[in-house]
Every structure is written in C-alpha cells, then in structure tokens.
CSV table of C-alpha atoms in Angstrom, one decimal:
chain,number,residue,atom,x,y,z
X,1,MET,CA,-19.4,-17.2,11.9
X,2,ASN,CA,-17.6,-18.1,15.2
X,3,LEU,CA,-13.7,-16.4,14.8
X,4,THR,CA,-10.6,-16.8,16.7
X,5,LEU,CA,-8.5,-13.5,15.8
X,6,LYS,CA,-5.3,-12.9,17.1
X,7,ILE,CA,-4.2,-9.5,16.8
X,8,TRP,CA,-1.3,-7.3,17.3
X,9,ARG,CA,-1.8,-4.7,20.1
X,10,GLN,CA,0.6,-2.3,20.5
X,11,LYS,CA,0.4,0.9,22.7
X,12,ASN,CA,2.9,3.3,21.1
X,13,ALA,CA,5.2,4.2,19.2
X,14,SER,CA,8.4,2.8,21.9
X,15,ASP,CA,5.9,-0.6,23.1
X,16,LYS,CA,7.4,-3.5,22.5
X,17,GLY,CA,3.6,-4.7,21.3
X,18,LYS,CA,2.4,-8.6,21.4
X,19,MET,CA,-0.3,-10.4,19.9
X,20,VAL,CA,-3.6,-11.1,22.1
X,21,ASP,CA,-6.1,-13.3,21.8
X,22,TYR,CA,-10.1,-12.1,20.6
X,23,SER,CA,-13.4,-14.0,19.7
X,24,VAL,CA,-16.5,-13.1,18.3
X,25,SER,CA,-19.7,-14.1,17.3
X,26,ASP,CA,-22.4,-13.9,14.1
X,27,ILE,CA,-19.4,-12.4,11.8
X,28,SER,CA,-22.1,-12.3,8.1
X,29,PRO,CA,-19.9,-13.6,6.0
X,30,ASP,CA,-21.2,-10.4,3.9
X,31,MET,CA,-19.7,-8.3,6.1
X,32,SER,CA,-16.0,-7.5,4.9
X,33,PHE,CA,-12.2,-7.1,7.0
X,34,LEU,CA,-12.9,-4.2,9.0
X,35,GLU,CA,-16.7,-4.9,8.9
X,36,MET,CA,-15.8,-7.1,11.7
X,37,LEU,CA,-12.9,-5.3,13.0
X,38,ASP,CA,-15.6,-2.8,14.2
X,39,VAL,CA,-17.6,-5.4,15.6
X,40,LEU,CA,-14.8,-6.8,18.3
X,41,ASN,CA,-14.1,-2.6,18.5
X,42,GLU,CA,-17.7,-2.2,20.0
X,43,GLN,CA,-17.4,-5.3,22.0
X,44,LEU,CA,-14.3,-4.3,23.0
X,45,ILE,CA,-15.9,-0.8,24.2
X,46,GLU,CA,-18.6,-2.1,25.7
X,47,GLN,CA,-16.5,-4.3,27.6
X,48,GLY,CA,-14.8,-1.1,28.9
X,49,GLU,CA,-11.3,-2.4,27.1
X,50,GLN,CA,-9.2,-0.1,24.7
X,51,PRO,CA,-10.5,-0.9,20.9
X,52,VAL,CA,-8.1,-2.1,18.1
X,53,ALA,CA,-6.6,0.8,15.9
X,54,PHE,CA,-6.4,0.2,12.2
X,55,ASP,CA,-6.4,2.5,9.6
X,56,HIS,CA,-9.0,3.2,6.8
X,57,ASP,CA,-11.1,6.3,5.3
X,58,CYS,CA,-13.0,5.2,2.2
X,59,ARG,CA,-13.3,1.6,2.5
X,60,GLU,CA,-14.4,1.6,-1.2
X,61,GLY,CA,-10.5,0.0,-2.3
X,62,ILE,CA,-9.5,3.6,-3.1
X,63,CYS,CA,-7.2,5.7,-0.6
X,64,GLY,CA,-4.8,3.2,-0.1
X,65,MET,CA,-5.1,3.3,3.9
X,66,CYS,CA,-5.8,0.4,4.9
X,67,SER,CA,-2.6,-2.2,5.6
X,68,LEU,CA,-3.5,-5.1,7.3
X,69,TYR,CA,-1.3,-8.3,6.9
X,70,ILE,CA,-3.7,-11.3,7.3
X,71,ASN,CA,-2.8,-15.2,8.1
X,72,GLY,CA,0.7,-13.9,6.4
X,73,GLU,CA,-0.3,-12.1,3.3
X,74,ALA,CA,-0.8,-8.4,2.9
X,75,HIS,CA,-4.6,-7.5,2.6
X,76,GLY,CA,-5.5,-10.9,3.1
X,77,PRO,CA,-6.5,-14.2,0.7
X,78,ASP,CA,-8.4,-12.2,-1.5
X,79,ARG,CA,-6.4,-10.9,-4.8
X,80,GLY,CA,-7.1,-7.8,-6.0
X,81,VAL,CA,-9.1,-6.2,-3.5
X,82,THR,CA,-7.8,-4.1,-0.2
X,83,THR,CA,-8.5,-4.8,3.4
X,84,CYS,CA,-11.4,-2.9,3.5
X,85,GLN,CA,-12.7,-5.1,0.2
X,86,LEU,CA,-11.6,-8.1,1.8
X,87,HIS,CA,-15.1,-10.1,2.9
X,88,MET,CA,-15.6,-12.1,5.7
X,89,ARG,CA,-16.9,-15.5,2.7
X,90,MET,CA,-13.4,-15.7,2.1
X,91,PHE,CA,-13.1,-17.5,5.7
X,92,LYS,CA,-15.1,-20.3,7.2
X,93,ASP,CA,-16.4,-20.7,10.9
X,94,GLY,CA,-14.6,-21.1,13.2
X,95,ASP,CA,-11.5,-20.6,12.0
X,96,THR,CA,-8.2,-18.3,14.0
X,97,ILE,CA,-7.1,-15.4,11.6
X,98,THR,CA,-4.2,-13.4,12.2
X,99,ILE,CA,-3.6,-10.1,11.7
X,100,GLU,CA,-1.0,-7.8,12.2
X,101,PRO,CA,0.3,-4.2,10.8
X,102,PHE,CA,2.6,-3.9,7.6
X,103,ARG,CA,5.9,-5.6,8.5
X,104,ALA,CA,8.7,-3.1,7.4
X,105,THR,CA,12.0,-0.9,8.5
X,106,ALA,CA,10.3,2.1,6.9
X,107,PHE,CA,6.6,1.9,8.2
X,108,PRO,CA,7.5,2.1,11.8
X,109,VAL,CA,3.7,1.1,14.0
X,110,ILE,CA,2.6,3.7,15.7
X,111,LYS,CA,-0.5,1.8,17.4
X,112,ASP,CA,-1.9,-1.1,16.9
X,113,LEU,CA,-2.5,-2.0,13.5
X,114,VAL,CA,-2.0,1.3,12.4
X,115,VAL,CA,2.5,2.7,11.0
X,116,ASP,CA,3.7,5.3,9.5
X,117,ARG,CA,3.9,5.2,6.0
X,118,SER,CA,4.8,9.5,5.4
X,119,ALA,CA,8.0,8.0,3.7
X,120,PHE,CA,6.2,7.1,0.8
X,121,ASP,CA,4.5,10.6,1.3
X,122,ARG,CA,8.3,11.6,0.6
X,123,VAL,CA,10.0,10.0,-2.1
X,124,GLN,CA,6.8,11.3,-4.5
X,125,HIS,CA,8.1,14.8,-3.1
X,126,ALA,CA,11.1,13.7,-3.9
X,127,GLY,CA,9.7,13.5,-7.6
X,128,GLY,CA,6.6,12.3,-8.4
X,129,PHE,CA,5.5,15.5,-9.5
X,130,ILE,CA,5.2,17.6,-13.0
X,131,SER,CA,5.7,21.3,-13.4
X,132,VAL,CA,3.2,22.8,-15.3
X,133,ASN,CA,2.5,26.7,-16.0
X,134,THR,CA,-1.0,27.5,-14.8
X,135,SER,CA,-0.8,31.4,-15.0
X,136,GLY,CA,-3.2,31.0,-17.9
X,137,ASN,CA,-1.0,29.6,-21.2
X,138,THR,CA,-1.6,26.2,-19.9
X,139,ILE,CA,-2.0,23.2,-22.4
X,140,ASP,CA,-4.9,21.5,-23.6
X,141,ALA,CA,-4.5,17.5,-22.6
X,142,ASN,CA,-5.2,16.5,-25.7
X,143,ALA,CA,-3.2,18.9,-28.0
X,144,ILE,CA,-0.6,16.5,-27.8
X,145,PRO,CA,-0.3,13.5,-29.3
X,146,VAL,CA,0.4,9.9,-26.9
X,147,ASN,CA,-0.1,6.6,-28.6
X,148,LYS,CA,-2.2,5.0,-27.2
X,149,HIS,CA,-0.1,2.2,-25.8
X,150,ASP,CA,1.8,4.2,-23.8
X,151,ALA,CA,-1.3,6.0,-22.5
X,152,ASP,CA,-3.2,2.7,-21.9
X,153,ASP,CA,0.5,2.0,-19.2
X,154,ALA,CA,0.3,5.3,-17.9
X,155,PHE,CA,-3.1,4.6,-17.0
X,156,ALA,CA,-2.1,1.1,-15.3
X,157,ALA,CA,0.7,2.9,-13.1
X,158,ALA,CA,-1.5,5.3,-12.3
X,159,THR,CA,-3.8,2.9,-10.9
X,160,CYS,CA,-1.5,2.6,-7.6
X,161,ILE,CA,-3.1,4.1,-4.2
X,162,GLY,CA,0.5,3.7,-2.0
X,163,CYS,CA,-1.6,0.9,0.4
X,164,GLY,CA,2.3,-0.7,1.2
X,165,ALA,CA,1.2,-4.0,0.2
X,166,CYS,CA,4.1,-4.2,-1.8
X,167,VAL,CA,6.3,-3.2,0.5
X,168,ALA,CA,5.2,-5.5,3.3
X,169,SER,CA,4.9,-8.3,1.6
X,170,CYS,CA,8.2,-8.8,0.0
X,171,LYS,CA,11.1,-9.8,2.3
X,172,ASN,CA,13.8,-7.0,1.8
X,173,SER,CA,11.1,-3.9,2.4
X,174,SER,CA,11.2,-2.9,-1.2
X,175,ALA,CA,9.6,0.2,-2.6
X,176,MET,CA,10.1,-0.9,-5.9
X,177,LEU,CA,7.2,-1.3,-7.3
X,178,PHE,CA,5.6,1.4,-6.0
X,179,VAL,CA,9.0,3.8,-7.6
X,180,GLY,CA,8.4,2.3,-9.8
X,181,ALA,CA,4.7,3.0,-10.6
X,182,LYS,CA,5.1,7.2,-10.2
X,183,VAL,CA,8.0,6.9,-12.5
X,184,SER,CA,6.1,4.9,-14.9
X,185,GLN,CA,2.6,7.1,-15.7
X,186,PHE,CA,5.0,10.4,-16.3
X,187,ALA,CA,8.2,8.9,-17.9
X,188,LEU,CA,5.8,7.3,-20.6
X,189,LEU,CA,4.0,10.9,-21.2
X,190,PRO,CA,5.5,14.2,-22.6
X,191,GLN,CA,4.2,16.2,-20.2
X,192,GLY,CA,7.1,13.9,-17.8
X,193,GLN,CA,9.9,14.0,-20.6
X,194,VAL,CA,11.0,17.1,-19.1
X,195,GLU,CA,12.4,16.7,-16.0
X,196,ALA,CA,12.4,13.4,-16.4
X,197,THR,CA,16.6,13.6,-15.4
X,198,ASP,CA,15.8,14.7,-11.7
X,199,ARG,CA,12.8,12.7,-11.7
X,200,VAL,CA,13.8,9.1,-11.1
X,201,LEU,CA,17.1,10.0,-9.5
X,202,ASN,CA,16.0,12.2,-6.4
X,203,MET,CA,13.0,9.7,-6.5
X,204,VAL,CA,15.1,6.7,-6.1
X,205,LYS,CA,17.5,8.5,-3.4
X,206,GLN,CA,14.8,9.5,-1.7
X,207,MET,CA,13.6,5.0,-1.3
X,208,ASP,CA,16.6,4.5,0.0
X,209,GLU,CA,17.2,6.8,1.8
X,210,GLU,CA,14.2,6.5,3.6
X,211,GLY,CA,15.7,2.3,4.6
X,212,PHE,CA,13.7,0.9,1.7
X,213,GLY,CA,15.2,-2.6,0.7
X,214,ASN,CA,16.1,-3.2,-2.8
X,215,CYS,CA,14.3,-5.9,-5.2
X,216,THR,CA,13.9,-9.3,-4.5
X,217,ASN,CA,12.8,-10.5,-8.5
X,218,THR,CA,11.0,-13.2,-6.5
X,219,GLY,CA,7.5,-11.1,-7.9
X,220,ALA,CA,5.5,-11.2,-4.6
X,221,CYS,CA,4.8,-7.2,-4.5
X,222,GLU,CA,3.0,-7.7,-7.9
X,223,VAL,CA,0.5,-11.1,-6.5
X,224,GLU,CA,-0.4,-8.8,-3.1
X,225,CYS,CA,-0.3,-5.8,-5.2
X,226,PRO,CA,-4.5,-4.9,-5.3
X,227,LYS,CA,-4.5,-3.0,-8.2
X,228,GLY,CA,-2.3,-5.1,-10.0
X,229,ILE,CA,0.8,-3.0,-10.6
X,230,SER,CA,2.6,-4.7,-13.6
X,231,LEU,CA,6.7,-5.7,-12.7
X,232,GLU,CA,7.2,-4.3,-15.5
X,233,ASN,CA,7.6,-1.2,-14.3
X,234,ILE,CA,10.0,-1.9,-11.8
X,235,ALA,CA,12.1,-2.6,-15.4
X,236,ARG,CA,10.8,0.7,-16.8
X,237,MET,CA,12.2,2.0,-13.3
X,238,ASN,CA,15.7,0.8,-13.8
X,239,ARG,CA,15.7,1.8,-17.5
X,240,GLU,CA,15.5,5.3,-17.2
X,241,TYR,CA,17.7,5.7,-13.5
X,242,LEU,CA,20.4,4.3,-16.5
X,243,LYS,CA,20.1,7.0,-18.6
X,244,ALA,CA,19.8,9.4,-16.4
X,245,ALA,CA,23.0,8.2,-14.4
X,246,PHE,CA,25.1,8.6,-18.0
X,247,LYS,CA,23.4,12.0,-18.7
X,248,GLY,CA,23.9,12.9,-15.5
C-alpha cells in the first residue's frame, strides 16, 4: 500500500508544533501500525531527518505505552486493540492517515507523538494499592472466600493498562474510567476494604488536582478502551465516593 501520513511534529514541550506530511510506499497490510511508523523512521534517518518520536514498549497490547490518535480515534479505527495491535489491513491503498498525540491538559506533549502520562502514576500512588503485612505472617489469598461475580468484576477492572485512551476520547479529558477501574478492582474484594474510604477520596482528589475533567456521560471512553472497561466502574466509584464522604 502507498499512504500519505499527516503527523504531528513538535520538537519539545515548549515548541508550538505543526502537522507535517509524509509518504510511505510498499506497506504490507500485515504490518502493525507501529511497524509502518518504523518504516517511515528508517526512511527519515536515511534522508538525514529526525525520526518521529512515539511511545512503545511491549508491542503486545499489555503495557499501555503506545498512545496515538489516529484519524480522530484513540488507537485507531479498530476496536478492542491498542495502537501496537492495529494492523494496516484496516486501511486502504492511497489513504491519508492523520496521526496525533493524545490531547489533554493533564497529558502535555513531550515531543512529537509522545505525551507525559505521569498524572496517572500520581493518581495511582494516591490510593491504588493495599497495605499488606509481608513480614512472614501473610495470609494465603485462597483463605478468604470471594463471591465469583465480584471476583470476575474485579479482574475485569484490573485489566486496565492505563494507556489513557479514555482521557483522549473524552470531550472533557476525564480520567474517571481509569480511576473507576482502579478503585473498583479493590472495592470488590475483601482485601481492599480496610483502606476503601481513604483510597477513593485520595484518588479522586488527585485526579481533580491533575486537571482531568468530569465525566460527560457519553460513553466514548468505554467504546475506545482497548480492554473494554465498563462504565459500571465509574458508577461504582461514585457510590464508593459518596459512602466515603459520609463516613468522613
């Protein structure tokens, strides 16, 4: 396939940035989207130009590093996949593909297509954990019975990889699906009950301080989420927050 790429180029965080057009040829439909960008970068290096900077790591849809806004959609036109799992067969010969970084106040651009998502780390550090005694008196996990429905929902919430597609696809740049998933994976299990009150209050507070917006209720986040995290997690987080606020 021969393609025209319109790519956001930005030298650094303070640079204004602009869209730049590139052409790539002989792209196999079996290539992943990132492999196509590798081909472009090899071409740019051979021409003595700066390669396009973009985030990637595992390239298996696990790490959540790859984060591109492709033709107006987080992770591109396919569903249930990350950018690294998107294949070029989703496009046609002669297509023009627009590639941008995830756009959000809380995700400032570092360079080209790379954004700073450390805001998610700070939200997680605010309460996305449980305190466990590891001094040798630990309790076997199977010693505490857990309802299967709750366990399944907790595992579903825990599949969130923190890629930020929910934020990028939301008109308000809301992180409520991400935070809702992180709160839910503990709220559904007995191990998470001890710190439940502080967890939800602290994580929501940190989410607000990072500059994320409120939920729009349009559901775009669930549609674009590569792991299909349900909006039910936002509802659960809201219930947990109300209970914690009354306790506090």
